[in-house]
């Protein structure tokens, strides 16, 4: 691999105009495709195979007209204190408000709260359901403005009016202030690490190009593949983070090669052959873990995984080709000011041996500190991460609704008004679907179901059954007494399913409990069931891949256990913030509740790949030194000397990028931002820089032992670039000497 990538790096350096032109062409094409593609739409979560999803599918089949409607809104009216919304003047204001909505091109209907029993028992709150012919993303500005103007008209009449439903849902888009701050922090870290504005700009430029292409492709494919805005933002988040890091690793290695006397083209080849090999492996682990999310069976999770995997693959390709091409364009300006000064004629006295005369850096001093006290460092770091992970034991999974939105939003205030007027369960009704096609008496079966559901403790009310045109399906709505995300509602769903199972057995009918609340419960339970198997697969994959890369048994086991610690600690932070409310104000969370059900598996998949990034980049230099005769302790010091600073900078960059998304007004993105930022921080600075060297120090030579039979069977991927290290660096008088002596097949 190293030899192939070496040749690729040299080719990209020489053909830099062609490579840059190709990438610019891809960017233009992606931009045109995104600009001309129809707008995608936000799709509800689905979970094929669950009872609730089967019920939704049956409703689509038996009630095609009612399920073909577009966006929906709820206008919630509240009378002033001490008054009733049924008063003559307030009733007139409500009716005038609803009349103002009629006549729009996308308007379908609006219910009259006074004829549909949509007034609270105390008469203070009422609501109207407005339906449209178009989906939420297709609603025009005038249509939404008409809805808001109607609400303002009722407010002018003295009523409190809030708007719920999907009609005002806006597609979550990147570009917030916190994201800009995250990128600025990344830029500052790059400048401080590389000591060159050009080198820092190169890393940012290539990362932005890869992200722009990925974002354009996701936008263009939104309708054909059903991709949502969350998929696009995840692709942006991951592509930006890994894109900057991968460019940083290759740029840093290029500068090291130049410091060792390599000519620019050869240095570019060697940087891509060595650091680029690690980039390929690290990117492949992220790619595999994200694509593997498809086995869970949640379409939205599969799409998020594929979108993120595509962005990572683009970041790898950009780093391997465009980065060395830009080395050719920028020339000596990629080097630090000190290196450029030392390279000027007459400054030969400024050249010094890379390691012998230099004062030990922070990475070297830290490594030696850990080597002197490995047991103490291991104990403190392990116990610390274990303590942070303790909140994970109380992890509850769910899906956020309007209750999780800021109180400043009209959707959240509408949710609260409906809860006050009609009970907390009103915002999460359950739908019971009765398929009587196989039943001898459909009406009698439906009556038995209604009776059984009403008898269940925790049911506030059960509506009258609604029959399909073929009279073979009945639908009834059961309103819980408790809020949608409460544990009592979860228990109620199971209680209703148990209660109607007897009717199923006696009548032969199929009875399914669904609704948004039931679907959320089914998805959360499916995610909990899939968490351990997916984690097992990921851990097994990590051990296998690292065994191939490092040709060791104990190093992969150590890496896998460290990954578990960092993921557990990240889950602990997520539970503490989003479920317990610790530091929730700093993140902008106003309502705590269950953790987004997709997050644990998604975080595991992403963090697995990112954890392998740091493992590979740090331990590659350690193994390289060890196989060249260094002692185990010297190998650890060598790894930190060459890679410690760059890995730390890469981690800070990735943390700042992920943290930049915390300020977005989306619980899904906020949870991802907090979870991923915490996971990277724990994995990079605690697991890889404290626990890893401590374990290696305690294991000594045993850390790098591989059974002879595995040594013969396992392929040698040469991620350290040993084939390149045996070749002399070409001088200015013989720039192609080394490449002419390289074997075609690598080692």
PDB file of N, CA, C and O in Angstrom, residues 307-348:
ATOM      1  N   UNK A 307     -24.602   8.605   4.197  1.00  0.00           N
ATOM      2  CA  UNK A 307     -24.206   9.990   3.939  1.00  0.00           C
ATOM      3  C   UNK A 307     -22.887  10.343   4.600  1.00  0.00           C
ATOM      4  O   UNK A 307     -22.001  10.947   3.987  1.00  0.00           O
ATOM      5  N   UNK A 308     -22.740   9.946   5.872  1.00  0.00           N
ATOM      6  CA  UNK A 308     -21.478  10.203   6.567  1.00  0.00           C
ATOM      7  C   UNK A 308     -20.323   9.441   5.959  1.00  0.00           C
ATOM      8  O   UNK A 308     -19.212   9.959   5.819  1.00  0.00           O
ATOM      9  N   UNK A 309     -20.574   8.176   5.568  1.00  0.00           N
ATOM     10  CA  UNK A 309     -19.515   7.364   4.956  1.00  0.00           C
ATOM     11  C   UNK A 309     -19.058   7.972   3.644  1.00  0.00           C
ATOM     12  O   UNK A 309     -17.851   7.991   3.330  1.00  0.00           O
ATOM     13  N   UNK A 310     -20.000   8.482   2.852  1.00  0.00           N
ATOM     14  CA  UNK A 310     -19.627   9.130   1.594  1.00  0.00           C
ATOM     15  C   UNK A 310     -18.768  10.352   1.818  1.00  0.00           C
ATOM     16  O   UNK A 310     -17.792  10.594   1.078  1.00  0.00           O
ATOM     17  N   UNK A 311     -19.104  11.151   2.835  1.00  0.00           N
ATOM     18  CA  UNK A 311     -18.310  12.342   3.138  1.00  0.00           C
ATOM     19  C   UNK A 311     -16.900  11.970   3.579  1.00  0.00           C
ATOM     20  O   UNK A 311     -15.918  12.629   3.204  1.00  0.00           O
ATOM     21  N   UNK A 312     -16.771  10.906   4.368  1.00  0.00           N
ATOM     22  CA  UNK A 312     -15.450  10.455   4.816  1.00  0.00           C
ATOM     23  C   UNK A 312     -14.633   9.940   3.635  1.00  0.00           C
ATOM     24  O   UNK A 312     -13.434  10.220   3.512  1.00  0.00           O
ATOM     25  N   UNK A 313     -15.266   9.163   2.732  1.00  0.00           N
ATOM     26  CA  UNK A 313     -14.561   8.656   1.554  1.00  0.00           C
ATOM     27  C   UNK A 313     -14.044   9.808   0.692  1.00  0.00           C
ATOM     28  O   UNK A 313     -12.910   9.767   0.192  1.00  0.00           O
ATOM     29  N   UNK A 314     -14.856  10.839   0.522  1.00  0.00           N
ATOM     30  CA  UNK A 314     -14.405  12.012  -0.229  1.00  0.00           C
ATOM     31  C   UNK A 314     -13.234  12.693   0.456  1.00  0.00           C
ATOM     32  O   UNK A 314     -12.280  13.128  -0.199  1.00  0.00           O
ATOM     33  N   UNK A 315     -13.290  12.795   1.795  1.00  0.00           N
ATOM     34  CA  UNK A 315     -12.194  13.414   2.538  1.00  0.00           C
ATOM     35  C   UNK A 315     -10.892  12.654   2.337  1.00  0.00           C
ATOM     36  O   UNK A 315      -9.814  13.257   2.202  1.00  0.00           O
ATOM     37  N   UNK A 316     -10.962  11.322   2.302  1.00  0.00           N
ATOM     38  CA  UNK A 316      -9.762  10.514   2.076  1.00  0.00           C
ATOM     39  C   UNK A 316      -9.205  10.760   0.677  1.00  0.00           C
ATOM     40  O   UNK A 316      -7.997  10.974   0.497  1.00  0.00           O
ATOM     41  N   UNK A 317     -10.060  10.749  -0.345  1.00  0.00           N
ATOM     42  CA  UNK A 317      -9.606  10.968  -1.719  1.00  0.00           C
ATOM     43  C   UNK A 317      -8.997  12.349  -1.899  1.00  0.00           C
ATOM     44  O   UNK A 317      -7.972  12.506  -2.580  1.00  0.00           O
ATOM     45  N   UNK A 318      -9.612  13.352  -1.298  1.00  0.00           N
ATOM     46  CA  UNK A 318      -9.069  14.703  -1.383  1.00  0.00           C
ATOM     47  C   UNK A 318      -7.698  14.779  -0.714  1.00  0.00           C
ATOM     48  O   UNK A 318      -6.757  15.374  -1.248  1.00  0.00           O
ATOM     49  N   UNK A 319      -7.577  14.154   0.455  1.00  0.00           N
ATOM     50  CA  UNK A 319      -6.302  14.197   1.177  1.00  0.00           C
ATOM     51  C   UNK A 319      -5.192  13.504   0.400  1.00  0.00           C
ATOM     52  O   UNK A 319      -4.041  13.957   0.398  1.00  0.00           O
ATOM     53  N   UNK A 320      -5.498  12.413  -0.300  1.00  0.00           N
ATOM     54  CA  UNK A 320      -4.471  11.651  -1.010  1.00  0.00           C
ATOM     55  C   UNK A 320      -4.065  12.283  -2.333  1.00  0.00           C
ATOM     56  O   UNK A 320      -2.980  11.995  -2.840  1.00  0.00           O
ATOM     57  N   UNK A 321      -4.913  13.116  -2.922  1.00  0.00           N
ATOM     58  CA  UNK A 321      -4.624  13.659  -4.253  1.00  0.00           C
ATOM     59  C   UNK A 321      -4.484  15.175  -4.272  1.00  0.00           C
ATOM     60  O   UNK A 321      -3.482  15.702  -4.758  1.00  0.00           O
ATOM     61  N   UNK A 322      -5.468  15.875  -3.732  1.00  0.00           N
ATOM     62  CA  UNK A 322      -5.424  17.338  -3.818  1.00  0.00           C
ATOM     63  C   UNK A 322      -4.382  17.934  -2.876  1.00  0.00           C
ATOM     64  O   UNK A 322      -3.729  18.928  -3.216  1.00  0.00           O
ATOM     65  N   UNK A 323      -4.214  17.343  -1.696  1.00  0.00           N
ATOM     66  CA  UNK A 323      -3.224  17.882  -0.752  1.00  0.00           C
ATOM     67  C   UNK A 323      -1.814  17.854  -1.341  1.00  0.00           C
ATOM     68  O   UNK A 323      -1.113  18.881  -1.344  1.00  0.00           O
ATOM     69  N   UNK A 324      -1.313  16.717  -1.876  1.00  0.00           N
ATOM     70  CA  UNK A 324       0.020  16.755  -2.495  1.00  0.00           C
ATOM     71  C   UNK A 324       0.075  17.659  -3.720  1.00  0.00           C
ATOM     72  O   UNK A 324       1.131  18.244  -4.013  1.00  0.00           O
ATOM     73  N   UNK A 325      -1.029  17.797  -4.449  1.00  0.00           N
ATOM     74  CA  UNK A 325      -1.039  18.715  -5.588  1.00  0.00           C
ATOM     75  C   UNK A 325      -0.825  20.153  -5.116  1.00  0.00           C
ATOM     76  O   UNK A 325      -0.076  20.928  -5.738  1.00  0.00           O
ATOM     77  N   UNK A 326      -1.453  20.517  -4.012  1.00  0.00           N
ATOM     78  CA  UNK A 326      -1.287  21.879  -3.491  1.00  0.00           C
ATOM     79  C   UNK A 326       0.116  22.097  -2.932  1.00  0.00           C
ATOM     80  O   UNK A 326       0.592  23.234  -2.895  1.00  0.00           O
ATOM     81  N   UNK A 327       0.777  21.032  -2.477  1.00  0.00           N
ATOM     82  CA  UNK A 327       2.186  21.175  -2.075  1.00  0.00           C
ATOM     83  C   UNK A 327       2.992  21.740  -3.246  1.00  0.00           C
ATOM     84  O   UNK A 327       3.882  22.573  -3.055  1.00  0.00           O
ATOM     85  N   UNK A 328       2.691  21.264  -4.454  1.00  0.00           N
ATOM     86  CA  UNK A 328       3.404  21.751  -5.624  1.00  0.00           C
ATOM     87  C   UNK A 328       3.101  23.197  -5.927  1.00  0.00           C
ATOM     88  O   UNK A 328       3.985  23.951  -6.357  1.00  0.00           O
ATOM     89  N   UNK A 329       1.870  23.632  -5.703  1.00  0.00           N
ATOM     90  CA  UNK A 329       1.509  25.023  -5.971  1.00  0.00           C
ATOM     91  C   UNK A 329       2.132  25.982  -4.955  1.00  0.00           C
ATOM     92  O   UNK A 329       2.627  27.044  -5.317  1.00  0.00           O
ATOM     93  N   UNK A 330       2.095  25.611  -3.678  1.00  0.00           N
ATOM     94  CA  UNK A 330       2.530  26.537  -2.631  1.00  0.00           C
ATOM     95  C   UNK A 330       4.031  26.464  -2.354  1.00  0.00           C
ATOM     96  O   UNK A 330       4.588  27.371  -1.739  1.00  0.00           O
ATOM     97  N   UNK A 331       4.678  25.394  -2.766  1.00  0.00           N
ATOM     98  CA  UNK A 331       6.128  25.297  -2.627  1.00  0.00           C
ATOM     99  C   UNK A 331       6.605  25.436  -1.195  1.00  0.00           C
ATOM    100  O   UNK A 331       6.064  24.820  -0.270  1.00  0.00           O
ATOM    101  N   UNK A 332       7.626  26.274  -1.018  1.00  0.00           N
ATOM    102  CA  UNK A 332       8.262  26.417   0.292  1.00  0.00           C
ATOM    103  C   UNK A 332       7.351  27.056   1.329  1.00  0.00           C
ATOM    104  O   UNK A 332       7.605  26.962   2.528  1.00  0.00           O
ATOM    105  N   UNK A 333       6.281  27.704   0.886  1.00  0.00           N
ATOM    106  CA  UNK A 333       5.408  28.397   1.840  1.00  0.00           C
ATOM    107  C   UNK A 333       4.644  27.427   2.738  1.00  0.00           C
ATOM    108  O   UNK A 333       4.077  27.836   3.752  1.00  0.00           O
ATOM    109  N   UNK A 334       4.624  26.141   2.363  1.00  0.00           N
ATOM    110  CA  UNK A 334       3.991  25.145   3.232  1.00  0.00           C
ATOM    111  C   UNK A 334       4.819  24.932   4.491  1.00  0.00           C
ATOM    112  O   UNK A 334       4.281  24.573   5.546  1.00  0.00           O
ATOM    113  N   UNK A 335       6.118  25.177   4.399  1.00  0.00           N
ATOM    114  CA  UNK A 335       6.998  24.999   5.548  1.00  0.00           C
ATOM    115  C   UNK A 335       6.828  26.139   6.529  1.00  0.00           C
ATOM    116  O   UNK A 335       6.331  27.220   6.188  1.00  0.00           O
ATOM    117  N   UNK A 336       7.269  25.921   7.757  1.00  0.00           N
ATOM    118  CA  UNK A 336       7.198  26.974   8.766  1.00  0.00           C
ATOM    119  C   UNK A 336       8.210  28.067   8.459  1.00  0.00           C
ATOM    120  O   UNK A 336       9.150  27.881   7.669  1.00  0.00           O
ATOM    121  N   UNK A 337       8.029  29.220   9.073  1.00  0.00           N
ATOM    122  CA  UNK A 337       8.943  30.338   8.851  1.00  0.00           C
ATOM    123  C   UNK A 337      10.372  29.960   9.229  1.00  0.00           C
ATOM    124  O   UNK A 337      11.330  30.287   8.522  1.00  0.00           O
ATOM    125  N   UNK A 338      10.512  29.223  10.356  1.00  0.00           N
ATOM    126  CA  UNK A 338      11.855  28.831  10.795  1.00  0.00           C
ATOM    127  C   UNK A 338      12.507  27.895   9.794  1.00  0.00           C
ATOM    128  O   UNK A 338      13.703  27.999   9.494  1.00  0.00           O
ATOM    129  N   UNK A 339      11.725  26.958   9.243  1.00  0.00           N
ATOM    130  CA  UNK A 339      12.287  26.021   8.268  1.00  0.00           C
ATOM    131  C   UNK A 339      12.684  26.740   6.989  1.00  0.00           C
ATOM    132  O   UNK A 339      13.723  26.435   6.381  1.00  0.00           O
ATOM    133  N   UNK A 340      11.882  27.701   6.542  1.00  0.00           N
ATOM    134  CA  UNK A 340      12.230  28.442   5.331  1.00  0.00           C
ATOM    135  C   UNK A 340      13.486  29.278   5.541  1.00  0.00           C
ATOM    136  O   UNK A 340      14.337  29.393   4.656  1.00  0.00           O
ATOM    137  N   UNK A 341      13.608  29.840   6.727  1.00  0.00           N
ATOM    138  CA  UNK A 341      14.791  30.649   7.025  1.00  0.00           C
ATOM    139  C   UNK A 341      16.043  29.783   7.051  1.00  0.00           C
ATOM    140  O   UNK A 341      17.103  30.169   6.544  1.00  0.00           O
ATOM    141  N   UNK A 342      15.928  28.601   7.628  1.00  0.00           N
ATOM    142  CA  UNK A 342      17.084  27.711   7.709  1.00  0.00           C
ATOM    143  C   UNK A 342      17.501  27.200   6.343  1.00  0.00           C
ATOM    144  O   UNK A 342      18.660  26.849   6.125  1.00  0.00           O
ATOM    145  N   UNK A 343      16.550  27.152   5.388  1.00  0.00           N
ATOM    146  CA  UNK A 343      16.857  26.627   4.069  1.00  0.00           C
ATOM    147  C   UNK A 343      17.528  27.633   3.157  1.00  0.00           C
ATOM    148  O   UNK A 343      18.019  27.276   2.090  1.00  0.00           O
ATOM    149  N   UNK A 344      17.573  28.908   3.559  1.00  0.00           N
ATOM    150  CA  UNK A 344      18.191  29.923   2.711  1.00  0.00           C
ATOM    151  C   UNK A 344      19.705  29.738   2.661  1.00  0.00           C
ATOM    152  O   UNK A 344      20.323  29.317   3.638  1.00  0.00           O
ATOM    153  N   UNK A 345      20.314  30.063   1.515  1.00  0.00           N
ATOM    154  CA  UNK A 345      21.777  29.969   1.412  1.00  0.00           C
ATOM    155  C   UNK A 345      22.465  30.808   2.488  1.00  0.00           C
ATOM    156  O   UNK A 345      22.054  31.934   2.779  1.00  0.00           O
ATOM    157  N   UNK A 346      23.489  30.253   3.096  1.00  0.00           N
ATOM    158  CA  UNK A 346      24.227  30.945   4.144  1.00  0.00           C
ATOM    159  C   UNK A 346      23.717  30.669   5.536  1.00  0.00           C
ATOM    160  O   UNK A 346      24.328  31.083   6.517  1.00  0.00           O
ATOM    161  N   UNK A 347      22.572  29.952   5.628  1.00  0.00           N
ATOM    162  CA  UNK A 347      22.008  29.640   6.949  1.00  0.00           C
ATOM    163  C   UNK A 347      22.180  28.170   7.299  1.00  0.00           C
ATOM    164  O   UNK A 347      21.406  27.605   8.061  1.00  0.00           O
ATOM    165  N   UNK A 348      23.201  27.540   6.697  1.00  0.00           N
ATOM    166  CA  UNK A 348      23.401  26.121   6.964  1.00  0.00           C
ATOM    167  C   UNK A 348      23.638  25.839   8.434  1.00  0.00           C
ATOM    168  O   UNK A 348      23.337  24.748   8.931  1.00  0.00           O
TER     169      UNK A 348
END
